[in-house]
PDB file of N, CA and C in Angstrom:
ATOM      1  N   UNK F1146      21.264 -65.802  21.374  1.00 52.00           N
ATOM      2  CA  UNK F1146      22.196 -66.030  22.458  1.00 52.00           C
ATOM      3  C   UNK F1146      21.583 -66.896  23.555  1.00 52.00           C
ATOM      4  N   UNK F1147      20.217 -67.287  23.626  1.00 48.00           N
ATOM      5  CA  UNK F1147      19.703 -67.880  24.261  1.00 48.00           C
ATOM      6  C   UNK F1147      19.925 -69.282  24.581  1.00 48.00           C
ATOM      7  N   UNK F1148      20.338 -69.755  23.447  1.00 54.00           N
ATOM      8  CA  UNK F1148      20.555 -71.259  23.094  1.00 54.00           C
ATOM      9  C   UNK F1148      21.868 -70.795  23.501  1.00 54.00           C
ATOM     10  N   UNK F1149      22.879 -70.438  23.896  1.00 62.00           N
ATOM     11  CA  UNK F1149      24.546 -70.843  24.162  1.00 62.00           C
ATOM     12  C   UNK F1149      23.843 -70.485  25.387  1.00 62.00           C
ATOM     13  N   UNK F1150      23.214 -69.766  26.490  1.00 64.00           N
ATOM     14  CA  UNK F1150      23.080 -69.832  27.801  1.00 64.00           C
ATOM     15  C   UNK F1150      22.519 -71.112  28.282  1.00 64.00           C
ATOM     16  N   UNK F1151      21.641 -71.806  27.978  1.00 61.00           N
ATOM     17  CA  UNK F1151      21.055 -72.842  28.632  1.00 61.00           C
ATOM     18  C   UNK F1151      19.410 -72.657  28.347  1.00 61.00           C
ATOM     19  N   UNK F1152      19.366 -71.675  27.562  1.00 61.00           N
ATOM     20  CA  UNK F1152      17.693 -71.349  28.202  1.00 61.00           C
ATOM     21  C   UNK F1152      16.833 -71.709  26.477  1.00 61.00           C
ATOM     22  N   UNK F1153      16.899 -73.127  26.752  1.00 67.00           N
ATOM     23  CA  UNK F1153      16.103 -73.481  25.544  1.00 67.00           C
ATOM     24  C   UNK F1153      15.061 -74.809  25.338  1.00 67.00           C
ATOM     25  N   UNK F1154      13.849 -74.368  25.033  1.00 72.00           N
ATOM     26  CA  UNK F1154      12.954 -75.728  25.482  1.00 72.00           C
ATOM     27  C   UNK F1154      12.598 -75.651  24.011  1.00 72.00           C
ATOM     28  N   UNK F1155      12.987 -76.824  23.593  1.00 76.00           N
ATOM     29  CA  UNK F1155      13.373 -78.000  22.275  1.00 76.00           C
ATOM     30  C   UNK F1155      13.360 -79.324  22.431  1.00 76.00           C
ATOM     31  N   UNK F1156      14.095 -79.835  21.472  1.00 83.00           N
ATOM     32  CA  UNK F1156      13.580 -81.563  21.980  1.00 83.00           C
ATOM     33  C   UNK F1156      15.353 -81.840  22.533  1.00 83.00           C
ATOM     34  N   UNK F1157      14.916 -82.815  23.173  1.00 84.00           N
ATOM     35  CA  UNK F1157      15.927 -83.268  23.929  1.00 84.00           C
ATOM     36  C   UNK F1157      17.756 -83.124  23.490  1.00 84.00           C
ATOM     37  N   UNK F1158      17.732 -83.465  22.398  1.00 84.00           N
ATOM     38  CA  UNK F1158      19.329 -82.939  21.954  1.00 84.00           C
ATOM     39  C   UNK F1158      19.650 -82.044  21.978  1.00 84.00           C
ATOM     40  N   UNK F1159      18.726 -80.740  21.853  1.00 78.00           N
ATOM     41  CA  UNK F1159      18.798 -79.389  21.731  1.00 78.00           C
ATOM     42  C   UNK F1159      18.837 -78.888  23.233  1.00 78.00           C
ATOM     43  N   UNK F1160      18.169 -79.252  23.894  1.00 81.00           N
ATOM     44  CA  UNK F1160      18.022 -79.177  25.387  1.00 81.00           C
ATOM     45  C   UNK F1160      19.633 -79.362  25.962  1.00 81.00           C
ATOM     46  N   UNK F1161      19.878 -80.262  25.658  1.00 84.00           N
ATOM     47  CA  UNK F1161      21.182 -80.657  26.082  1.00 84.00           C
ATOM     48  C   UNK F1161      22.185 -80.456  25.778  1.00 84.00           C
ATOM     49  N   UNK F1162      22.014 -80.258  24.658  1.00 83.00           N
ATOM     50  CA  UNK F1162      23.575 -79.093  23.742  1.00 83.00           C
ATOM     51  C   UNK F1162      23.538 -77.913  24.403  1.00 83.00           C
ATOM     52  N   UNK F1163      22.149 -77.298  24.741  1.00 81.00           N
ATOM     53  CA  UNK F1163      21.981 -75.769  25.319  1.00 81.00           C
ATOM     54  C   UNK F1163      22.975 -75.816  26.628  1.00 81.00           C
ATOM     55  N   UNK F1164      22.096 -76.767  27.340  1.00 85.00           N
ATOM     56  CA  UNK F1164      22.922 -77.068  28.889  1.00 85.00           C
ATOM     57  C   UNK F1164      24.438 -77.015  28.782  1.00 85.00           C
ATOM     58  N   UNK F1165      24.926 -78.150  27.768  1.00 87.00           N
ATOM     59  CA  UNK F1165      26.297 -78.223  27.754  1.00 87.00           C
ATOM     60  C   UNK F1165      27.159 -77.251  27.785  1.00 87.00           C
ATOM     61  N   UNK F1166      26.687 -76.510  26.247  1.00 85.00           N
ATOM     62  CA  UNK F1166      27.015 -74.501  26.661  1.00 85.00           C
ATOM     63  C   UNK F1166      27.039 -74.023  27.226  1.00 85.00           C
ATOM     64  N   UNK F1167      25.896 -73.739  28.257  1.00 87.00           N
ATOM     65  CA  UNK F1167      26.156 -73.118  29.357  1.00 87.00           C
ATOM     66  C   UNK F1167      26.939 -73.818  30.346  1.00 87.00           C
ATOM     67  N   UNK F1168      27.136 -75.051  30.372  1.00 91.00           N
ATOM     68  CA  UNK F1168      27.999 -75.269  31.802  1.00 91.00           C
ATOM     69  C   UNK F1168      29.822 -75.527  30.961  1.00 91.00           C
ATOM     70  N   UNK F1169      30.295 -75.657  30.086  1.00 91.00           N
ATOM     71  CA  UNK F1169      31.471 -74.888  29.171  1.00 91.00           C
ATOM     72  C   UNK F1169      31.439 -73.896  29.113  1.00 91.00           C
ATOM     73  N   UNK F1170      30.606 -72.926  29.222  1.00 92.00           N
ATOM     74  CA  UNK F1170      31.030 -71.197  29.261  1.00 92.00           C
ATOM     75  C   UNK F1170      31.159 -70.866  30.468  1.00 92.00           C
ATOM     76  N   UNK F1171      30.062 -71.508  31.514  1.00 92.00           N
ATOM     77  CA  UNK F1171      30.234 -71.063  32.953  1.00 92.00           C
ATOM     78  C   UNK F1171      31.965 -71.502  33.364  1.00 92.00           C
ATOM     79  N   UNK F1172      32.238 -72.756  32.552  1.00 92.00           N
ATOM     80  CA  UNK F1172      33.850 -72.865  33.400  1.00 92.00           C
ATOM     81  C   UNK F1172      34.815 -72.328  32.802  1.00 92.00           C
ATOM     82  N   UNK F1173      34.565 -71.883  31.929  1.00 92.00           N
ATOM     83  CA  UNK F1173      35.399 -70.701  31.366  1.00 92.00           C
ATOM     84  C   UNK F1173      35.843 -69.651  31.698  1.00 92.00           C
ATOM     85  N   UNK F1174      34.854 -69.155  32.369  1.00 91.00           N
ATOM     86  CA  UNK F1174      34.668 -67.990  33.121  1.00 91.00           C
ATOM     87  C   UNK F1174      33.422 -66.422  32.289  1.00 91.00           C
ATOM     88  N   UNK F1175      32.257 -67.278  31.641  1.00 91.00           N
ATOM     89  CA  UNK F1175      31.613 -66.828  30.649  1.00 91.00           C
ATOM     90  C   UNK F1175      30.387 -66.693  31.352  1.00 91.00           C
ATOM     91  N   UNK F1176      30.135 -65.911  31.903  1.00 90.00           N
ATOM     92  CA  UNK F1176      28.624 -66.019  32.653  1.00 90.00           C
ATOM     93  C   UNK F1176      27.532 -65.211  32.143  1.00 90.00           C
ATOM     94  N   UNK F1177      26.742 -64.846  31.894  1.00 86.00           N
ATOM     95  CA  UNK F1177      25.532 -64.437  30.964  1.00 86.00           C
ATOM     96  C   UNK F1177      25.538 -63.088  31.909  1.00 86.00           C
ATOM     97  N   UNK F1178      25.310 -63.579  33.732  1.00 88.00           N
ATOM     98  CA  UNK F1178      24.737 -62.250  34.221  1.00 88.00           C
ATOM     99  C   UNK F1178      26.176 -61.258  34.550  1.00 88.00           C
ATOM    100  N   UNK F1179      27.179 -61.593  34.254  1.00 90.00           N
ATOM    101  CA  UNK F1179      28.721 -60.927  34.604  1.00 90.00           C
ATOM    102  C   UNK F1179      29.131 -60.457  33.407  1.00 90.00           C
ATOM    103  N   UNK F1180      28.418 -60.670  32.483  1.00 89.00           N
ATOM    104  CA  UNK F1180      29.051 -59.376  30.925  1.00 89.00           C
ATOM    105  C   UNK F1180      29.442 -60.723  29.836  1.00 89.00           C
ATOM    106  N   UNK F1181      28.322 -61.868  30.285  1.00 89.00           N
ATOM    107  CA  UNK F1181      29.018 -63.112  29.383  1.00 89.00           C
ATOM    108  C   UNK F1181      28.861 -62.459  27.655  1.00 89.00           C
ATOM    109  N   UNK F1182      27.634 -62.018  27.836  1.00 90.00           N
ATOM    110  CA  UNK F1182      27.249 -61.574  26.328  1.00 90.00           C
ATOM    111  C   UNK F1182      28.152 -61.350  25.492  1.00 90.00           C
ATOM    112  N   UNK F1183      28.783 -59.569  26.442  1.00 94.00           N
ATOM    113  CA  UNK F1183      29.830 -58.945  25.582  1.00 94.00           C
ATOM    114  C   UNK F1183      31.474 -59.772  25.969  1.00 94.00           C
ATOM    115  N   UNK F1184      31.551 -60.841  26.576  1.00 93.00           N
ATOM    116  CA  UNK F1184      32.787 -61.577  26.119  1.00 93.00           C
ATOM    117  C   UNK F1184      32.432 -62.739  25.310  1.00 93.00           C
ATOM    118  N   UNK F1185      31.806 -63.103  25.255  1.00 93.00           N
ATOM    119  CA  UNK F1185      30.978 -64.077  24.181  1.00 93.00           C
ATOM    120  C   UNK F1185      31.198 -63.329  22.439  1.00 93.00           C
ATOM    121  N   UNK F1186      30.542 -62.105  22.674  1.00 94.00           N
ATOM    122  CA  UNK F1186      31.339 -61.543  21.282  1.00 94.00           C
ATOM    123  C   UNK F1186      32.210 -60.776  20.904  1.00 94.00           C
ATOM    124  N   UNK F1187      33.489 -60.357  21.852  1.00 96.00           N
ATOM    125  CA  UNK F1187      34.595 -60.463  21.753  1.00 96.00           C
ATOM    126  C   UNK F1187      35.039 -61.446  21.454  1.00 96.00           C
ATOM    127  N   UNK F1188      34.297 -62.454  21.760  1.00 96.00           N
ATOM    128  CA  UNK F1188      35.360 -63.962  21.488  1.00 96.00           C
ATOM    129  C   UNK F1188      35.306 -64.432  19.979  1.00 96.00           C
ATOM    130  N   UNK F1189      33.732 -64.229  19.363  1.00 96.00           N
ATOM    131  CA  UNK F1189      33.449 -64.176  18.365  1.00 96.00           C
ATOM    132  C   UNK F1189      33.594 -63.422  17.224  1.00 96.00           C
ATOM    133  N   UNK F1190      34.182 -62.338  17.525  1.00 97.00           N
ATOM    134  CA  UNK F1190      35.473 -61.287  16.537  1.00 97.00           C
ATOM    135  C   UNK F1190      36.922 -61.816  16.473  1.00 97.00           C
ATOM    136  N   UNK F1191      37.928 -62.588  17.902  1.00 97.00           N
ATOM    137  CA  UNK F1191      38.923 -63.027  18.064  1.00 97.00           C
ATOM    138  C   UNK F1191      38.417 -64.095  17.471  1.00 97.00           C
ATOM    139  N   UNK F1192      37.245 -64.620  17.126  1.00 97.00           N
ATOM    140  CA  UNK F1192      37.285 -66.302  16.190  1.00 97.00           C
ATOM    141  C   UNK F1192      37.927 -65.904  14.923  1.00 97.00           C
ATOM    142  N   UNK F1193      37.283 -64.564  14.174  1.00 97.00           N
ATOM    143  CA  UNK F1193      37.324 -64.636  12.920  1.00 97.00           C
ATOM    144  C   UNK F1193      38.377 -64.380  12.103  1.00 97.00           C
ATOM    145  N   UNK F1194      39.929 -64.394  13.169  1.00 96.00           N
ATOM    146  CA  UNK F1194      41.227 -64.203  12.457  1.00 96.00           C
ATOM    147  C   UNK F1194      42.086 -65.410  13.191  1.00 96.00           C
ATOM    148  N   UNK F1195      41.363 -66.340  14.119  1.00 98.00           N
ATOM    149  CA  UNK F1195      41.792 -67.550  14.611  1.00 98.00           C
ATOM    150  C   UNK F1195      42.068 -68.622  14.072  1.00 98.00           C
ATOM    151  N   UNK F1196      42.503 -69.521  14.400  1.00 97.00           N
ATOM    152  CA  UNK F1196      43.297 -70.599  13.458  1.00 97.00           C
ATOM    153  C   UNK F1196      42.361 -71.703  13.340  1.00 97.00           C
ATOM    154  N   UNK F1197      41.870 -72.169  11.970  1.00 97.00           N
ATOM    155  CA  UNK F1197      41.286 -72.849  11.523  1.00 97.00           C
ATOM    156  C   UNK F1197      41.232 -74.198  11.560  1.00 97.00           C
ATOM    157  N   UNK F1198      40.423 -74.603  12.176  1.00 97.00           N
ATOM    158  CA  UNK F1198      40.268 -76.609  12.384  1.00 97.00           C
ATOM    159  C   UNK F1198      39.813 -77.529  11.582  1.00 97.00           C
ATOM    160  N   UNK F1199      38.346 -76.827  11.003  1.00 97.00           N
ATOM    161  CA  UNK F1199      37.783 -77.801  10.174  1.00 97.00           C
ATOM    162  C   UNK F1199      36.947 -76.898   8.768  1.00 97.00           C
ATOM    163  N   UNK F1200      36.910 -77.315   7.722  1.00 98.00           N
ATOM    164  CA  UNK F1200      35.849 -77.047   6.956  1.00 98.00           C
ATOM    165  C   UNK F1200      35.156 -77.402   6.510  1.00 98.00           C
ATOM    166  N   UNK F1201      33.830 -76.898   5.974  1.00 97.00           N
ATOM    167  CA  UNK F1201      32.831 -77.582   5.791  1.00 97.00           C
ATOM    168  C   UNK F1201      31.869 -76.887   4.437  1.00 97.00           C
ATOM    169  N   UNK F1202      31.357 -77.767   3.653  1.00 97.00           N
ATOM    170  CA  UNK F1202      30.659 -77.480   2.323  1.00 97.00           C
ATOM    171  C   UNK F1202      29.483 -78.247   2.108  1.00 97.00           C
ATOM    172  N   UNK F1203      28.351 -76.799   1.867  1.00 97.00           N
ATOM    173  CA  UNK F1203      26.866 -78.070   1.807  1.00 97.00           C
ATOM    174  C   UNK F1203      26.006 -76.816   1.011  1.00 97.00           C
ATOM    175  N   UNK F1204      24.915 -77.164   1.161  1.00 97.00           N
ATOM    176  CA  UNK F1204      24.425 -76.543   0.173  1.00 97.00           C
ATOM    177  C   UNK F1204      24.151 -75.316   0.547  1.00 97.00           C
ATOM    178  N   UNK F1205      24.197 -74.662   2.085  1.00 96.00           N
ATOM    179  CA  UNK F1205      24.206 -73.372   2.222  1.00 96.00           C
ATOM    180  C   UNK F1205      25.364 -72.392   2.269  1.00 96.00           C
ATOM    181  N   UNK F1206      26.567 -72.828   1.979  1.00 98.00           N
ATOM    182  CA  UNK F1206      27.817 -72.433   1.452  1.00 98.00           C
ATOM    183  C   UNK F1206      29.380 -73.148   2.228  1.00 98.00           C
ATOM    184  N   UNK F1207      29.892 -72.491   3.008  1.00 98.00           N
ATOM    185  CA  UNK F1207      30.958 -72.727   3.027  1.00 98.00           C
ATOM    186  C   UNK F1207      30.899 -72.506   5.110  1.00 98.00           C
ATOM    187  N   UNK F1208      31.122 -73.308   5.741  1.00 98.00           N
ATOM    188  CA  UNK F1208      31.543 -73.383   6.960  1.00 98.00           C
ATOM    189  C   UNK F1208      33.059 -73.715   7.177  1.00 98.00           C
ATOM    190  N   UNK F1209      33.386 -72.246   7.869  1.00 98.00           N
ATOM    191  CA  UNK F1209      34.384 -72.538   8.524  1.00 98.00           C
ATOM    192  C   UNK F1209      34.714 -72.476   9.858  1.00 98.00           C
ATOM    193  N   UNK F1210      35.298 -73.506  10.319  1.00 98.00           N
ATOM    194  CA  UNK F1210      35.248 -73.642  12.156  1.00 98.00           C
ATOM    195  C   UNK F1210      36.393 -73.169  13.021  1.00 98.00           C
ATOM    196  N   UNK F1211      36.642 -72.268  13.467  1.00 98.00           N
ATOM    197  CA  UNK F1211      38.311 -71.846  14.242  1.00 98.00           C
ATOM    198  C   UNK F1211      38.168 -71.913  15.559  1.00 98.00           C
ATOM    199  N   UNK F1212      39.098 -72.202  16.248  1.00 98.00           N
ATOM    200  CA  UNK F1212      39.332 -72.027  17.265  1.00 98.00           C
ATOM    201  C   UNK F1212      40.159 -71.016  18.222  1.00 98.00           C
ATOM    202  N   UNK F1213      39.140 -70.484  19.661  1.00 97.00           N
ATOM    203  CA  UNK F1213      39.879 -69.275  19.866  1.00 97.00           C
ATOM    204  C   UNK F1213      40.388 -69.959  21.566  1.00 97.00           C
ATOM    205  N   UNK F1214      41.159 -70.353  21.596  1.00 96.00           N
ATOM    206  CA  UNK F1214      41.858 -70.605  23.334  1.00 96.00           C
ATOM    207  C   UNK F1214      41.482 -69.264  24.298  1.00 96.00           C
ATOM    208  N   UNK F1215      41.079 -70.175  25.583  1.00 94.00           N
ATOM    209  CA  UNK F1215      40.976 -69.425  26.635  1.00 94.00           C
ATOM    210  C   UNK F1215      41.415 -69.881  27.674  1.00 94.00           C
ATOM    211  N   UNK F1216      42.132 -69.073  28.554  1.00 90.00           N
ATOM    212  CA  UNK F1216      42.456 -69.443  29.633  1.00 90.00           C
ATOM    213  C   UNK F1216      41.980 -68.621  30.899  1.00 90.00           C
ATOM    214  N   UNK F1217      41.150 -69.399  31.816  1.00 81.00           N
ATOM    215  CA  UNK F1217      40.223 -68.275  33.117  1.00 81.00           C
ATOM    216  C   UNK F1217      40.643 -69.149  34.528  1.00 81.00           C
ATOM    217  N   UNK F1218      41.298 -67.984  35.142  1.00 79.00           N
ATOM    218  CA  UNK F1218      41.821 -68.851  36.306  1.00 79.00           C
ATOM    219  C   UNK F1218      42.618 -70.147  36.155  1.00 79.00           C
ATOM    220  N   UNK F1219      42.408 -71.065  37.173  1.00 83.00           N
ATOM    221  CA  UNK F1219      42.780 -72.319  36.730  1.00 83.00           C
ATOM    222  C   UNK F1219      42.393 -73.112  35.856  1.00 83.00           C
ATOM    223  N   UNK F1220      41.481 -72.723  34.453  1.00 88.00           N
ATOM    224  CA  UNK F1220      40.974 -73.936  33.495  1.00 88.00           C
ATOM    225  C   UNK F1220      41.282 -73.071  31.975  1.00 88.00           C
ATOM    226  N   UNK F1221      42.280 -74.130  31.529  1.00 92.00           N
ATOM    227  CA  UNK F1221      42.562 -73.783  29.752  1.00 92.00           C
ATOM    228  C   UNK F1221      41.137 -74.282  29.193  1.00 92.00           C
ATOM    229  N   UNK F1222      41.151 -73.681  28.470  1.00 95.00           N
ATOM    230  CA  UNK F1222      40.084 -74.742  27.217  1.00 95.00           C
ATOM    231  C   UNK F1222      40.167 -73.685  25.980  1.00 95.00           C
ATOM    232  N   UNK F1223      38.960 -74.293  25.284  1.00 96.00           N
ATOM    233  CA  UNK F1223      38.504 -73.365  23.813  1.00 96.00           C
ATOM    234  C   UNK F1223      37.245 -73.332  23.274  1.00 96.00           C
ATOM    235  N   UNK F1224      36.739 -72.532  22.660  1.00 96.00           N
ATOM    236  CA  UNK F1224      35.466 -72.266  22.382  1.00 96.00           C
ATOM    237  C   UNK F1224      35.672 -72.410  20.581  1.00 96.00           C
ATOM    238  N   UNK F1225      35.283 -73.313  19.594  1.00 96.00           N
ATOM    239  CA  UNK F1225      35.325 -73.543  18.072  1.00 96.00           C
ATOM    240  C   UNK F1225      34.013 -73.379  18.107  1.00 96.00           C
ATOM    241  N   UNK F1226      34.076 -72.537  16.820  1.00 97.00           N
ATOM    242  CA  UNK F1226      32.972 -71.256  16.519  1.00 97.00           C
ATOM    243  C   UNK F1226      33.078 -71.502  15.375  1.00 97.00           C
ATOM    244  N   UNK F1227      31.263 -72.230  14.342  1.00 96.00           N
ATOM    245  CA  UNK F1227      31.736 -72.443  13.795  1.00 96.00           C
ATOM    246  C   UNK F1227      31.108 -71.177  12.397  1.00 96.00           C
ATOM    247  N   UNK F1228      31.763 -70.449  11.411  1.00 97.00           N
ATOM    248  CA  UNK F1228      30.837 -69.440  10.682  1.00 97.00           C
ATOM    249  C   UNK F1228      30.326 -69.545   9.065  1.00 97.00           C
ATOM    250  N   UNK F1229      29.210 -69.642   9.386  1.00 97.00           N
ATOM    251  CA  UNK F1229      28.501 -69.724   7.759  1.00 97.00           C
ATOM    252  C   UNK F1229      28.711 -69.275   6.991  1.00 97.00           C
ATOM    253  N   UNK F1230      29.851 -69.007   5.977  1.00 98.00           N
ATOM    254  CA  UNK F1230      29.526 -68.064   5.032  1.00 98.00           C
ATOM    255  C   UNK F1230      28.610 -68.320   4.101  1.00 98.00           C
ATOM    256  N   UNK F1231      27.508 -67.503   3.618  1.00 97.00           N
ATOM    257  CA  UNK F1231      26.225 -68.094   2.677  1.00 97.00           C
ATOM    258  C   UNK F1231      26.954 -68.262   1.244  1.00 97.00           C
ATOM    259  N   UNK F1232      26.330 -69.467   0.678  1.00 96.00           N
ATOM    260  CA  UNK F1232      26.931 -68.916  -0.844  1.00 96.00           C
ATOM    261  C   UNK F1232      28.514 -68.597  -1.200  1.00 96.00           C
ATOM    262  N   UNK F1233      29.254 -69.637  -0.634  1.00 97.00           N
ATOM    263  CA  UNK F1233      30.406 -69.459  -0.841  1.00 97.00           C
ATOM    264  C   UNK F1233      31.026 -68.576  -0.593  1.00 97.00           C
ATOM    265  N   UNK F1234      30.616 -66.977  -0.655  1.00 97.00           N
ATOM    266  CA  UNK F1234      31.072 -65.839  -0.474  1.00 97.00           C
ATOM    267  C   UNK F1234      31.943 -65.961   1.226  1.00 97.00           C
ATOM    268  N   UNK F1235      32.938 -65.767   0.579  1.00 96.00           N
ATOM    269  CA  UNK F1235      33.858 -65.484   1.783  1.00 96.00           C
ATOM    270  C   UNK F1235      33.925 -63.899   2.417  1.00 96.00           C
ATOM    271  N   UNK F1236      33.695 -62.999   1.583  1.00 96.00           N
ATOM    272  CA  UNK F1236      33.342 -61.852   1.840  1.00 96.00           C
ATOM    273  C   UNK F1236      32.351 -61.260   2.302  1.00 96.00           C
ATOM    274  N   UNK F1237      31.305 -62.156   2.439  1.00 96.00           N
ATOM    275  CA  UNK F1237      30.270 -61.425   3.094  1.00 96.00           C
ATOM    276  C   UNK F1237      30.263 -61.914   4.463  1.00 96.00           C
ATOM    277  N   UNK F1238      29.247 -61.117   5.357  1.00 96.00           N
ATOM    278  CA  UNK F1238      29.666 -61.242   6.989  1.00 96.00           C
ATOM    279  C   UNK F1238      29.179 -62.778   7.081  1.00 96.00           C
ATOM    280  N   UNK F1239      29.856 -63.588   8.386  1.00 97.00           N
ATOM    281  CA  UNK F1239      29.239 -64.890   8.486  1.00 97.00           C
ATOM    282  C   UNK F1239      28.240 -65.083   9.879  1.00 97.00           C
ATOM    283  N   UNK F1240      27.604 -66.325   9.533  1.00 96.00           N
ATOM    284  CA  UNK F1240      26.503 -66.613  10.229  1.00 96.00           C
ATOM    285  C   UNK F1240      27.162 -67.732  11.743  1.00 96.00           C
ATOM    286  N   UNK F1241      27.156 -67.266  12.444  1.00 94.00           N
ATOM    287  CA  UNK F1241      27.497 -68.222  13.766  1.00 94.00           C
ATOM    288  C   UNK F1241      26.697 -68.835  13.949  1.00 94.00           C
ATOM    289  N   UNK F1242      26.937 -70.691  13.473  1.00 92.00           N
ATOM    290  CA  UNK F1242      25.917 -71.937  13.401  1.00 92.00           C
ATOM    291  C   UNK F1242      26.109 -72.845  14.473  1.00 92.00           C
ATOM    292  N   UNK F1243      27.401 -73.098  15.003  1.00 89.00           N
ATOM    293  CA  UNK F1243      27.740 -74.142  16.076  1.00 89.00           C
ATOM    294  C   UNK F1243      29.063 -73.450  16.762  1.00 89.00           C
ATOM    295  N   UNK F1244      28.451 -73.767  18.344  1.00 92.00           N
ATOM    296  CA  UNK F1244      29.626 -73.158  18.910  1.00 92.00           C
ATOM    297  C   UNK F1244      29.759 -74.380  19.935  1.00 92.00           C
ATOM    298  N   UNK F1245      30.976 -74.780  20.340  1.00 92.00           N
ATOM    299  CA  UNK F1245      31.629 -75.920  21.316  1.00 92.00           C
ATOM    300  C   UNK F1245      32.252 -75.796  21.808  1.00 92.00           C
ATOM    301  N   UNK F1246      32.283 -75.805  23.040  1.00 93.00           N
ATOM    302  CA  UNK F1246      33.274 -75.747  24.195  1.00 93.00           C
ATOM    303  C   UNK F1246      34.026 -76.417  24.897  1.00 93.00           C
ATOM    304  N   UNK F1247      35.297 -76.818  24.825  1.00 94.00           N
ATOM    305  CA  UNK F1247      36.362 -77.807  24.997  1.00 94.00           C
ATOM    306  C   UNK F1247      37.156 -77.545  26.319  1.00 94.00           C
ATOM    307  N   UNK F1248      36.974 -78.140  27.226  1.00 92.00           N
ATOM    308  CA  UNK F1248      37.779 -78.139  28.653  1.00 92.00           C
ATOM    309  C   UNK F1248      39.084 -78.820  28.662  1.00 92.00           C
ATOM    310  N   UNK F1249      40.002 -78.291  28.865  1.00 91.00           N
ATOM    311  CA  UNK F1249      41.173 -79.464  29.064  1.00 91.00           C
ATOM    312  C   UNK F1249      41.782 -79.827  30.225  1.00 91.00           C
ATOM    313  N   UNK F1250      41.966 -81.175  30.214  1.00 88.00           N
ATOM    314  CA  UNK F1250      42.263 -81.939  31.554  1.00 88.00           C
ATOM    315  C   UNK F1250      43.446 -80.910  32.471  1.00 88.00           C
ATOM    316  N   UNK F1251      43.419 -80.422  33.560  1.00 79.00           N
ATOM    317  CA  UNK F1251      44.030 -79.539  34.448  1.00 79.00           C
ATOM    318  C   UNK F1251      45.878 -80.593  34.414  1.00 79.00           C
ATOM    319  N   UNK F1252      46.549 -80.011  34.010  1.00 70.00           N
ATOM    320  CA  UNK F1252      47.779 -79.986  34.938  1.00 70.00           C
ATOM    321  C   UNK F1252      48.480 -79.876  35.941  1.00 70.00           C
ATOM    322  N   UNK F1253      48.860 -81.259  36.258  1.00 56.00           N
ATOM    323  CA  UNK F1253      49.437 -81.511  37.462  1.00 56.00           C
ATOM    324  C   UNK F1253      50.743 -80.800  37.879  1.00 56.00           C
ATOM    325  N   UNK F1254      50.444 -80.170  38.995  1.00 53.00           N
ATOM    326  CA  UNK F1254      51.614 -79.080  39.442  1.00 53.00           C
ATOM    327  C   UNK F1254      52.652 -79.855  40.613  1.00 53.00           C
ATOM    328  N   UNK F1255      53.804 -80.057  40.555  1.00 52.00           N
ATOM    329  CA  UNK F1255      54.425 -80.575  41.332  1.00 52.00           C
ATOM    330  C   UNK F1255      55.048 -79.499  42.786  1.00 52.00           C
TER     331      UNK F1255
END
């Protein structure tokens, strides 16, 4: 969980994906020291019956990526989560490999 807060010294892409996470979860309303953890995996149980975006096949099995909408205060967005299943097995529990956080442009209120 370290790497979705910000707190990761790696090489520079990794550094910066970390950051990105954390400042997409912070505007979410996802904060590490306010109970981000346990809404972080609430969110990550609401991924795993969420509606599906992308898939993916390689040699460690089967990735599938869903997306779960959030809305906190004034900012919609979404968090696509993406889960490993090893070995094709769709039945066995999955591995959370990439998570991304999507802000959407605010609506103009007349």
């Amino acid at each position: 969980m370290t790497f979705l807060f910000g707190r990761v010294k790696s090489s520079r892409d990794n550094e910066r994906r970390s950051k990105d996470n954390l400042q997409g979860l912070l505007q979410l309303g996802i904060d590490e020291e306010l109970g981000g953890r346990e809404r972080l995996l609430q969110i990550f149980r609401r991924g795993l019956n969420a509606p599906q975006v992308r898939v993916k096949t390689d040699r460690y099995g089967i990735t599938l990526v869903r997306k779960v909408e959030i809305t906190e205060k004034n900012v919609r967005g979404a968090v696509e989560i993406s889960y490993l299943y090893r070995d094709n097995n769709l039945d066995s529990i999955p591995e959370i490999t990439t998570l991304i956080t999507k802000i959407y442009p605010q609506e103009e209120t007349l």
